[in-house]
Coordinates of C-alpha atoms in Angstrom, one line a residue:
Chain C
M1 CA -114.8 117.1 100.8
S2 CA -117.9 119.1 101.6
L3 CA -120.5 119.8 104.1
A4 CA -123.9 118.7 103.0
A5 CA -127.4 119.3 104.4
H6 CA -130.1 116.9 103.3
R7 CA -133.8 117.6 103.6
L8 CA -133.0 119.8 106.5
G9 CA -135.9 121.1 108.7
L10 CA -135.4 123.7 111.4
R11 CA -137.9 124.7 114.0
A12 CA -138.3 127.2 116.8
G13 CA -140.9 125.9 119.1
R14 CA -143.8 125.1 116.9
R15 CA -142.8 127.4 114.1
T16 CA -141.1 125.9 111.1
L17 CA -138.2 128.1 110.1
V18 CA -136.6 126.1 107.3
D19 CA -138.2 123.3 105.5
S20 CA -136.5 120.6 103.4
L21 CA -133.3 122.5 102.7
D22 CA -130.8 120.8 100.4
L23 CA -127.5 122.5 100.5
V24 CA -124.0 121.4 99.7
L25 CA -121.3 123.8 100.9
E26 CA -118.5 123.4 98.3
P27 CA -114.8 124.0 98.9
G28 CA -113.9 127.2 97.2
E29 CA -117.1 129.0 97.7
V30 CA -118.4 131.8 99.9
L31 CA -122.1 131.4 100.7
G32 CA -124.0 134.4 102.0
I33 CA -127.1 133.7 104.1
L34 CA -129.7 136.4 104.3
G35 CA -133.1 136.7 105.9
P36 CA -135.1 138.8 108.3
N37 CA -134.5 138.7 112.1
G38 CA -135.5 135.4 113.5
A39 CA -135.6 133.6 110.2
G40 CA -133.2 130.8 111.5
K41 CA -129.9 132.0 110.1
S42 CA -128.0 131.4 113.4
T43 CA -129.8 128.1 114.0
L44 CA -128.8 126.9 110.6
L45 CA -125.1 127.7 111.2
T46 CA -125.3 126.0 114.6
V47 CA -126.8 122.9 113.0
L48 CA -124.3 122.9 110.1
A49 CA -121.5 123.1 112.7
G50 CA -122.9 119.9 114.3
L51 CA -123.6 121.7 117.6
A52 CA -127.4 121.3 117.5
L53 CA -129.6 118.7 116.0
P54 CA -132.1 119.7 113.2
A55 CA -135.8 118.9 113.6
R56 CA -135.5 116.9 110.4
G57 CA -132.9 115.8 108.0
D58 CA -129.2 115.5 108.5
V59 CA -125.9 117.3 108.0
T60 CA -122.9 115.3 106.8
L61 CA -119.2 116.1 106.4
D62 CA -117.7 113.9 103.7
G63 CA -120.6 111.5 104.2
Q64 CA -120.3 111.3 108.0
A65 CA -123.0 112.8 110.2
V66 CA -121.4 115.9 111.8
A67 CA -123.3 115.5 115.1
D68 CA -121.7 112.1 115.5
L69 CA -118.1 113.2 115.0
P70 CA -115.9 113.2 118.1
P71 CA -115.9 116.9 119.3
L72 CA -112.2 117.4 118.7
T73 CA -112.3 115.9 115.2
R74 CA -115.2 118.1 114.3
A75 CA -113.5 121.1 115.7
Q76 CA -110.4 120.4 113.5
H77 CA -112.7 120.6 110.4
I78 CA -115.4 123.0 111.2
G79 CA -115.0 126.4 112.7
L80 CA -117.8 128.6 113.9
L81 CA -117.9 132.3 114.8
P82 CA -121.0 132.6 117.0
Q83 CA -122.8 135.9 117.4
G84 CA -122.3 138.2 120.4
D85 CA -120.1 136.1 122.7
E86 CA -120.2 137.9 126.0
D87 CA -116.7 136.8 126.7
T88 CA -115.8 137.0 130.3
F89 CA -112.1 136.4 129.5
F90 CA -109.4 137.7 131.8
G91 CA -106.4 137.0 129.7
S92 CA -104.7 139.0 126.9
V93 CA -105.7 139.2 123.3
A94 CA -102.9 136.7 122.4
D95 CA -104.2 134.2 125.0
F96 CA -107.6 134.6 123.6
V97 CA -106.6 134.1 120.0
A98 CA -104.4 131.1 121.0
L99 CA -107.5 129.3 122.2
G100 CA -108.3 128.7 118.6
H101 CA -105.5 126.2 118.6
F102 CA -107.3 124.1 121.2
P103 CA -108.6 121.3 118.9
F104 CA -105.0 120.5 117.9
A105 CA -103.3 121.2 121.3
A106 CA -105.9 119.0 123.1
T107 CA -105.2 116.0 121.1
Q108 CA -101.6 115.9 122.2
D109 CA -102.4 117.0 125.7
K110 CA -99.4 118.2 127.7
P111 CA -100.9 120.4 130.4
F112 CA -97.5 121.7 131.3
A113 CA -96.2 122.5 127.9
T114 CA -94.0 125.5 128.1
A115 CA -94.7 126.6 124.6
Q116 CA -97.7 128.5 125.8
D117 CA -95.8 130.5 128.4
K118 CA -94.3 132.9 125.9
P119 CA -96.5 133.0 122.9
F120 CA -94.9 136.3 121.9
A121 CA -91.3 135.4 122.1
T122 CA -91.0 135.1 118.3
A123 CA -94.3 136.7 117.4
Q124 CA -92.9 140.0 118.4
D125 CA -89.9 140.1 116.1
K126 CA -90.4 139.5 112.5
P127 CA -93.7 138.0 111.4
F128 CA -95.5 141.1 112.3
A129 CA -93.3 143.6 110.7
T130 CA -93.7 142.1 107.3
A131 CA -97.2 140.8 107.7
Q132 CA -98.4 144.2 108.8
D133 CA -97.4 145.8 105.5
K134 CA -99.7 143.8 103.4
P135 CA -101.8 142.0 105.9
F136 CA -104.1 140.4 103.5
A137 CA -102.0 139.6 100.6
T138 CA -99.2 137.6 102.2
A139 CA -100.3 136.9 105.7
Q140 CA -103.1 134.8 104.3
D141 CA -102.2 133.0 101.2
K142 CA -99.2 131.1 102.4
P143 CA -100.3 129.7 105.7
F144 CA -103.7 128.7 104.5
D145 CA -102.3 127.2 101.3
T146 CA -100.0 124.9 103.1
A147 CA -102.6 124.1 105.7
Q148 CA -104.8 123.0 103.0
D149 CA -102.4 120.5 101.5
K150 CA -101.8 118.7 104.7
P151 CA -104.2 120.1 107.2
F152 CA -102.7 118.2 110.1
D153 CA -99.1 118.6 109.3
T154 CA -96.6 118.2 112.0
A155 CA -95.4 121.7 112.0
Q156 CA -98.1 122.7 114.5
D157 CA -97.0 120.0 116.9
K158 CA -93.8 121.9 117.5
P159 CA -94.0 124.9 119.7
F160 CA -92.8 127.1 117.0
G161 CA -95.5 125.9 114.7
K162 CA -98.1 127.2 117.1
E163 CA -96.4 130.4 117.7
S164 CA -96.1 131.3 114.1
W165 CA -99.8 130.4 113.7
L166 CA -100.6 132.7 116.5
A167 CA -98.5 135.5 115.1
T168 CA -100.0 135.0 111.6
S169 CA -103.6 135.0 113.0
L170 CA -102.9 138.1 115.1
A171 CA -101.2 139.9 112.1
A172 CA -104.0 139.0 109.7
W173 CA -106.5 140.9 111.8
E174 CA -104.1 143.7 112.7
L175 CA -104.0 142.8 116.4
A176 CA -100.2 142.6 116.7
D177 CA -100.0 145.8 118.6
L178 CA -102.9 144.8 120.9
A179 CA -101.5 141.3 121.6
H180 CA -100.6 142.0 125.2
R181 CA -103.6 144.0 126.1
P182 CA -106.3 142.4 128.3
L183 CA -109.2 141.4 125.9
A184 CA -111.6 143.2 128.1
T185 CA -110.0 146.6 127.3
L186 CA -110.6 146.3 123.6
S187 CA -113.4 148.1 121.7
G188 CA -116.3 146.1 120.2
G189 CA -114.8 146.1 116.7
E190 CA -111.3 145.1 118.0
R191 CA -112.9 142.3 120.0
Q192 CA -114.7 141.1 116.9
R193 CA -111.4 141.0 115.1
A194 CA -109.9 139.0 118.0
R195 CA -112.8 136.5 117.6
L196 CA -112.0 136.3 113.9
A197 CA -108.3 135.8 114.6
Q198 CA -109.2 133.1 117.1
L199 CA -111.2 131.4 114.3
S200 CA -108.3 131.8 111.9
A201 CA -106.0 130.1 114.3
Q202 CA -108.4 127.1 114.3
R203 CA -107.6 126.6 110.6
A204 CA -110.8 124.7 109.9
R205 CA -111.7 124.0 106.3
I206 CA -115.4 124.7 106.8
V207 CA -115.7 128.2 108.1
L208 CA -119.1 129.3 109.4
L209 CA -119.5 133.0 110.4
D210 CA -122.6 134.4 112.1
E211 CA -122.9 138.1 111.3
P212 CA -119.1 138.6 111.0
L213 CA -119.6 142.2 109.8
T214 CA -121.0 143.3 113.2
H215 CA -119.0 146.0 114.9
L216 CA -116.4 146.2 112.1
D217 CA -115.7 149.6 110.5
P218 CA -116.1 149.7 106.7
A219 CA -112.4 149.1 106.0
H220 CA -112.5 146.0 108.1
Q221 CA -115.8 144.9 106.6
A222 CA -114.1 144.9 103.2
R223 CA -111.1 143.1 104.7
L224 CA -113.4 140.5 106.1
L225 CA -114.9 139.7 102.7
E226 CA -111.5 139.7 101.2
W227 CA -110.4 137.2 103.8
A228 CA -113.5 135.1 103.2
R229 CA -112.6 135.0 99.5
S230 CA -109.0 134.1 100.2
E231 CA -110.1 131.3 102.4
A232 CA -112.3 130.1 99.6
D233 CA -109.4 130.4 97.2
A234 CA -107.5 128.1 99.5
K235 CA -110.2 125.5 98.9
K236 CA -112.1 126.1 102.1
A237 CA -115.8 126.5 102.3
V238 CA -117.1 129.7 103.9
A239 CA -120.7 130.4 104.9
L240 CA -121.7 133.7 106.5
T241 CA -124.9 135.4 107.5
L242 CA -125.2 139.0 106.8
H243 CA -127.7 141.9 106.7
D244 CA -126.4 143.7 103.7
P245 CA -128.1 142.9 100.5
G246 CA -125.8 145.4 98.7
W247 CA -122.1 145.2 98.1
A248 CA -121.5 142.6 100.7
A249 CA -123.9 140.1 99.3
R250 CA -122.6 140.6 95.8
Q251 CA -119.1 139.4 96.9
C252 CA -120.6 136.0 97.7
N253 CA -120.5 133.2 95.1
R254 CA -124.0 132.0 96.1
L255 CA -126.7 133.3 98.3
L256 CA -129.2 131.5 100.5
F257 CA -132.4 133.4 101.4
L258 CA -134.2 132.2 104.4
H259 CA -137.8 133.4 104.6
G260 CA -138.4 132.3 108.1
D261 CA -141.6 130.5 107.3
G262 CA -140.0 127.3 105.9
G263 CA -139.3 128.8 102.5
W264 CA -135.8 129.3 101.1
K265 CA -134.1 130.3 97.9
L266 CA -130.6 129.4 96.8
G267 CA -128.8 130.8 93.8
P268 CA -126.1 133.2 92.5
P269 CA -126.4 136.8 93.7
A270 CA -127.3 138.1 90.2
D271 CA -130.5 135.9 90.3
L272 CA -131.5 136.6 93.9
L273 CA -130.7 140.3 94.4
T274 CA -133.8 141.6 92.6
S275 CA -136.4 144.0 94.0
T276 CA -139.0 141.2 93.8
A277 CA -136.9 138.6 95.6
L278 CA -135.8 141.1 98.3
E279 CA -139.3 142.3 99.0
A280 CA -140.4 138.7 99.2
L281 CA -137.6 138.2 101.8
Y282 CA -137.9 141.3 103.9
G283 CA -141.5 142.2 103.4
P284 CA -143.6 144.2 100.9
G285 CA -142.8 147.9 100.7
T286 CA -139.2 147.4 101.8
A287 CA -137.7 148.8 98.7
A288 CA -139.8 152.0 99.0
L289 CA -138.8 152.3 102.6
W290 CA -135.1 152.1 101.7
R291 CA -135.6 154.7 99.0
K292 CA -137.5 157.0 101.4
N293 CA -134.7 156.8 104.0
G294 CA -132.0 157.5 101.5
L295 CA -130.6 154.1 101.3
S296 CA -129.5 153.3 97.8
E297 CA -131.5 150.4 96.5
P298 CA -129.3 147.4 96.5
V299 CA -130.3 146.4 93.1
Chain X
M1 CA -91.8 120.6 171.2
Q2 CA -94.8 118.4 171.9
I3 CA -97.0 121.5 171.4
L4 CA -95.4 122.1 168.1
T5 CA -95.7 118.6 166.7
E6 CA -99.1 117.6 168.2
L7 CA -101.0 120.8 168.2
R8 CA -99.6 123.6 166.2
G9 CA -98.2 121.5 163.3
P10 CA -101.3 119.7 162.5
R11 CA -103.4 122.8 162.8
V12 CA -101.2 124.8 160.5
A13 CA -101.2 122.0 158.0
A14 CA -105.0 121.7 158.2
A15 CA -105.3 125.5 157.8
F16 CA -103.2 125.5 154.7
A17 CA -105.1 122.6 153.1
C18 CA -108.5 124.1 153.9
G19 CA -107.4 127.5 152.4
G20 CA -106.0 125.8 149.3
L21 CA -109.1 123.7 148.8
L22 CA -111.4 126.7 149.2
A23 CA -109.5 128.9 146.8
L24 CA -109.2 126.0 144.3
A25 CA -113.0 125.4 144.6
G26 CA -113.6 129.1 144.1
A27 CA -111.5 129.3 141.0
L28 CA -113.4 126.3 139.5
M29 CA -116.8 127.8 140.4
Q30 CA -115.8 131.1 138.8
T31 CA -115.0 129.2 135.6
L32 CA -118.1 127.0 135.8
F33 CA -120.4 130.1 136.1
R34 CA -118.2 132.4 133.9
N35 CA -118.5 134.9 136.7
P36 CA -115.7 136.3 138.8
L37 CA -118.0 136.7 141.8
A38 CA -118.8 133.0 142.0
E39 CA -117.6 131.3 145.2
P40 CA -117.6 127.9 146.8
Y41 CA -120.7 128.4 148.8
L42 CA -122.8 129.8 146.0
L43 CA -124.8 126.6 145.6
G44 CA -125.9 126.2 149.2
V45 CA -123.1 123.9 150.3
S46 CA -122.4 125.8 153.5
G47 CA -126.1 126.2 154.2
G48 CA -126.8 122.5 153.9
A49 CA -123.8 121.6 155.9
G50 CA -124.6 124.3 158.5
L51 CA -128.1 123.1 159.0
L52 CA -127.4 119.5 159.6
A53 CA -124.4 120.3 161.8
L54 CA -126.5 122.6 163.9
L55 CA -129.1 120.0 164.3
G56 CA -126.4 117.6 165.4
M57 CA -125.1 120.1 167.9
A58 CA -128.6 120.8 169.2
A59 CA -129.0 117.0 169.8
G60 CA -125.7 117.1 171.7
L61 CA -123.7 114.8 169.3
A62 CA -119.9 114.6 169.5
W63 CA -117.6 116.1 166.8
P64 CA -117.0 113.2 164.4
W65 CA -120.8 112.9 164.0
I66 CA -121.2 116.6 163.4
S67 CA -118.5 116.5 160.8
A68 CA -120.2 113.6 159.1
L69 CA -123.5 115.4 159.2
A70 CA -122.0 118.6 157.7
F71 CA -120.6 116.5 154.9
A72 CA -123.9 114.9 154.3
G73 CA -125.6 118.3 154.3
S74 CA -123.2 119.6 151.7
A75 CA -123.8 116.6 149.5
L76 CA -127.5 117.0 150.0
A77 CA -127.4 120.7 148.9
L78 CA -125.3 119.8 145.8
A79 CA -127.6 117.0 144.8
L80 CA -130.6 119.2 145.1
A81 CA -129.0 122.0 143.1
A82 CA -128.0 119.5 140.4
A83 CA -131.4 117.8 140.3
L84 CA -133.4 121.1 140.2
G85 CA -131.2 123.2 137.9
G86 CA -128.8 121.0 136.0
R87 CA -130.8 120.1 133.0
L88 CA -129.5 122.7 130.5
L89 CA -125.9 122.8 131.7
A90 CA -124.6 122.3 128.2
R91 CA -126.1 125.7 127.1
D92 CA -126.9 127.7 130.1
H93 CA -125.7 127.7 133.7
T94 CA -128.3 130.1 135.0
P95 CA -130.9 127.5 136.1
L96 CA -128.2 125.7 138.2
L97 CA -127.1 129.0 139.6
L98 CA -130.6 130.1 140.5
A99 CA -131.5 126.7 142.0
G100 CA -128.3 126.9 144.2
V101 CA -129.0 130.5 145.3
M102 CA -132.6 129.6 146.2
L103 CA -131.4 126.6 148.2
A104 CA -128.8 128.7 150.0
A105 CA -131.5 131.1 150.9
G106 CA -133.8 128.3 152.2
F107 CA -131.0 126.8 154.2
G108 CA -130.2 130.2 155.6
A109 CA -133.7 130.6 156.9
L110 CA -133.7 127.1 158.5
I111 CA -130.4 127.9 160.1
A112 CA -131.8 131.1 161.6
L113 CA -134.7 129.1 162.9
A114 CA -132.4 126.4 164.4
L115 CA -130.3 129.2 166.1
S116 CA -133.4 130.9 167.5
V117 CA -134.7 127.7 169.2
A118 CA -131.4 126.2 170.2
P119 CA -130.4 126.0 173.8
A120 CA -128.4 129.0 174.8
E121 CA -125.4 127.2 176.1
R122 CA -124.8 125.6 172.6
L123 CA -125.0 128.9 170.7
P124 CA -121.3 129.9 170.7
G125 CA -120.2 126.5 169.3
M126 CA -122.9 126.9 166.6
L127 CA -121.8 130.4 165.7
F128 CA -118.2 129.4 165.5
F129 CA -119.1 126.6 163.1
L130 CA -121.1 128.9 160.9
M131 CA -118.3 131.5 160.8
G132 CA -115.6 128.9 160.2
D133 CA -113.2 127.6 162.9
L134 CA -110.2 125.5 162.6
A135 CA -110.2 124.4 166.2
W136 CA -112.2 121.3 165.2
T137 CA -110.1 120.0 162.4
D138 CA -108.8 116.5 163.2
R139 CA -107.9 115.1 159.8
P140 CA -105.0 117.2 158.3
A141 CA -103.8 114.2 156.3
L142 CA -107.1 113.7 154.7
L143 CA -107.3 117.4 153.8
W144 CA -103.8 117.3 152.3
T145 CA -104.6 114.2 150.2
A146 CA -107.7 115.9 148.9
L147 CA -105.8 119.1 148.1
L148 CA -103.1 117.3 146.1
L149 CA -105.6 115.1 144.3
A150 CA -108.0 118.0 143.5
T151 CA -105.1 120.2 142.3
A152 CA -103.9 117.5 140.0
A153 CA -107.4 116.7 138.7
A154 CA -108.0 120.4 138.1
L155 CA -104.7 120.8 136.3
G156 CA -105.6 117.9 134.0
L157 CA -108.7 120.0 133.0
S158 CA -106.8 123.3 132.7
R159 CA -106.8 123.6 128.9
R160 CA -110.5 122.8 128.7
L161 CA -111.2 125.3 131.5
D162 CA -109.4 128.0 129.5
V163 CA -111.8 127.4 126.6
L164 CA -114.8 127.2 128.9
Q165 CA -114.3 130.9 129.6
L166 CA -115.8 131.5 126.2
S167 CA -119.5 131.2 125.5
P168 CA -120.8 127.6 125.7
L169 CA -121.4 127.6 121.9
K170 CA -118.0 128.8 121.1
A171 CA -116.4 126.3 123.5
A172 CA -118.3 123.5 121.9
S173 CA -117.3 124.6 118.5
L174 CA -113.7 124.3 119.6
G175 CA -114.2 120.7 120.6
V176 CA -114.9 120.9 124.3
A177 CA -117.6 118.7 125.6
V178 CA -119.3 121.5 127.6
A179 CA -121.8 119.6 129.7
P180 CA -119.5 116.8 130.9
T181 CA -116.7 119.2 131.7
R182 CA -119.0 121.5 133.6
W183 CA -120.3 118.6 135.6
M184 CA -116.7 117.6 136.4
L185 CA -116.1 121.2 137.6
F186 CA -119.3 121.0 139.7
G187 CA -118.3 117.7 141.3
L188 CA -114.7 118.7 142.0
A189 CA -115.5 122.1 143.4
G190 CA -118.4 120.6 145.4
A191 CA -116.2 117.8 146.9
C192 CA -113.5 120.3 147.9
T193 CA -115.9 122.6 149.6
A194 CA -117.9 119.9 151.3
L195 CA -114.7 118.4 152.8
V196 CA -113.6 121.8 154.1
V197 CA -117.0 122.6 155.6
A198 CA -117.1 119.2 157.3
Q199 CA -113.7 119.9 158.9
A200 CA -113.8 123.6 159.7
G201 CA -117.2 125.0 159.1
S202 CA -117.9 127.8 156.6
I203 CA -114.8 129.8 156.3
G204 CA -115.7 132.7 154.1
F205 CA -114.0 134.9 151.7
V206 CA -110.9 132.8 150.8
G207 CA -112.7 131.1 148.0
L208 CA -114.1 134.3 146.5
M209 CA -111.2 136.6 147.0
V210 CA -108.1 134.5 146.3
P211 CA -108.9 133.4 142.8
H212 CA -110.5 136.7 141.9
A213 CA -107.4 138.6 143.1
L214 CA -105.1 136.3 141.2
R215 CA -107.0 136.8 138.0
K216 CA -106.8 140.5 138.5
L217 CA -103.0 140.1 139.0
G218 CA -102.7 138.4 135.6
F219 CA -103.1 134.7 136.3
S220 CA -105.6 134.0 133.6
A221 CA -104.4 130.6 132.2
H222 CA -105.8 127.9 134.4
R223 CA -102.6 125.9 134.5
L224 CA -101.1 128.8 136.5
L225 CA -104.2 130.1 138.2
L226 CA -105.2 126.8 139.8
P227 CA -101.9 126.0 141.6
A228 CA -101.4 129.6 142.5
A229 CA -104.9 129.7 144.0
A230 CA -104.1 126.6 146.1
L231 CA -100.9 128.2 147.3
A232 CA -102.2 131.6 148.0
G233 CA -105.4 130.3 149.6
G234 CA -103.5 128.1 151.9
S235 CA -101.0 130.8 152.9
L236 CA -103.8 133.3 153.6
L237 CA -105.7 130.8 155.9
V238 CA -102.5 130.0 157.8
L239 CA -101.9 133.7 158.4
A240 CA -105.5 134.3 159.3
D241 CA -105.5 131.4 161.7
A242 CA -102.3 132.5 163.4
L243 CA -103.9 135.9 164.0
A244 CA -107.2 134.3 165.1
R245 CA -105.3 132.5 167.8
T246 CA -103.2 135.4 169.0
V247 CA -105.1 138.6 168.6
I248 CA -107.2 138.2 171.8
A249 CA -105.2 135.3 173.3
P250 CA -105.8 133.3 175.3
R251 CA -109.3 133.4 173.6
E252 CA -109.6 132.5 169.9
L253 CA -111.6 134.3 167.2
P254 CA -113.4 132.3 164.5
V255 CA -110.9 132.3 161.6
G256 CA -113.7 133.3 159.1
V257 CA -113.7 136.7 160.8
L258 CA -110.0 137.1 160.2
T259 CA -110.1 136.0 156.5
A260 CA -112.7 138.7 155.8
L261 CA -110.9 141.4 157.8
L262 CA -107.7 140.6 156.0
G263 CA -109.3 140.1 152.6
V264 CA -111.6 143.1 152.3
P265 CA -108.9 145.8 152.3
V266 CA -106.7 143.8 149.9
M267 CA -109.7 143.3 147.6
L268 CA -110.7 147.0 147.7
W269 CA -107.1 148.0 146.9
L270 CA -107.1 145.6 144.0
L271 CA -110.3 147.0 142.6
R272 CA -108.7 150.4 142.5
R273 CA -105.9 149.2 140.3
P274 CA -106.4 150.1 136.7

């Protein structure tokens, strides 16, 4: 039950970004991917998601090549938060988040299903009130737990199944009060939370996040990491790219450093978050630069 | 009574179908290009149709031939746009957009050339065709069949179209086959537009304004937006055509003038809404 990259090679034009990467993304782990700008972090996530082909090697999900999976099947297993969607979306936040349900809705296509017409009917009443109080503790554990046991359970087929998923996803990212607002009127950070809620609604067991901390305030950054860990605790596999070699990176189970010249390093944070390794990653003199500009050294 | 059944009835029916098809095509184009300002003629459909129709008129051909030439011109424009700009449609729609806009500009220049060398007595007919005129439509049944089929086909795609509003990468990650769906949109919108242009010339503004206004009014889910666009576009064109026939009766105005005159104030009012 895992996503595996075998002898993976990534290129940008003639440049080799990643060479011969062997990586198994295990259920229950949060993998942090770090590297300088243009090192191939986003490309790696896209390839892992089966949405682009690597220059060399292959990516398999439980032994099957991800690029060969039928699109909807793949979407039911692998979720991706791409970077900087310029969403030209006219609908409400709730409509936007509900799109995360597409991989399941589409397989039982009923274009005129009425369930969608009033996604808030129940959402409004109870789930929010309680979920709001301890958004991360309860809102998460239960739904994801059950989803794990039988990922394609029948509950979601019923209209109420979907509505409660929608409500849970909205509540988990504190969007309940914004549910009716047009997405376009949200701030950057709120929109990032809406994207994350949309991803939550997808309930994939492989969760790939490209710079999920972008635009989030420090409180929501911490919540994001908390959420990533709770996903992992529910036996999902999470990989995220980030630019914080400090506290954020330390919350990950494993780190992958991409040097951008083909080289890479994989290991626990304690082994990789050293001055030597970070200077090798971001360039010589980086540690001194951090110190000079008042950034506490991450190690 | 005879006037009603043989003249007015078919014309009103044709006007409704043309308006519905244009607004539907506009909605599909806006989703294809993820741009609320996209419209049915964006890819040079009207230019290609206009050029060939004008050449037919200059040669003194009768209407059915001109209609056929207009349809062929639309198809030619779409084929050129697809061939020149369609390669990367799974990722990026910009090349297709640019190819279409360039083609439209090229056809525009050729149309201006054709107008400037055309015999003077044929000019009014040519101008009416370019501005859109329902006096020529002779196939309301065909238009209605197309409207019903196209609306049904578009509704079948509606869930996928909702997802296509997201970035191509995100849409693909949610399981939508982006390139095939976009080509379906392209083909469907192109066919609707080509048919209308072949029957009534380039009636402007309906395809841009109706879907845009509906989105502003809160019709964001495609399963509501698409039928609403067909209804509203049809109604708008029926109204505009009624005015076009009566405002300076017994003479007629080209209906395209009326759609713009009716549409611009409504659109400006909508833009002022918060």
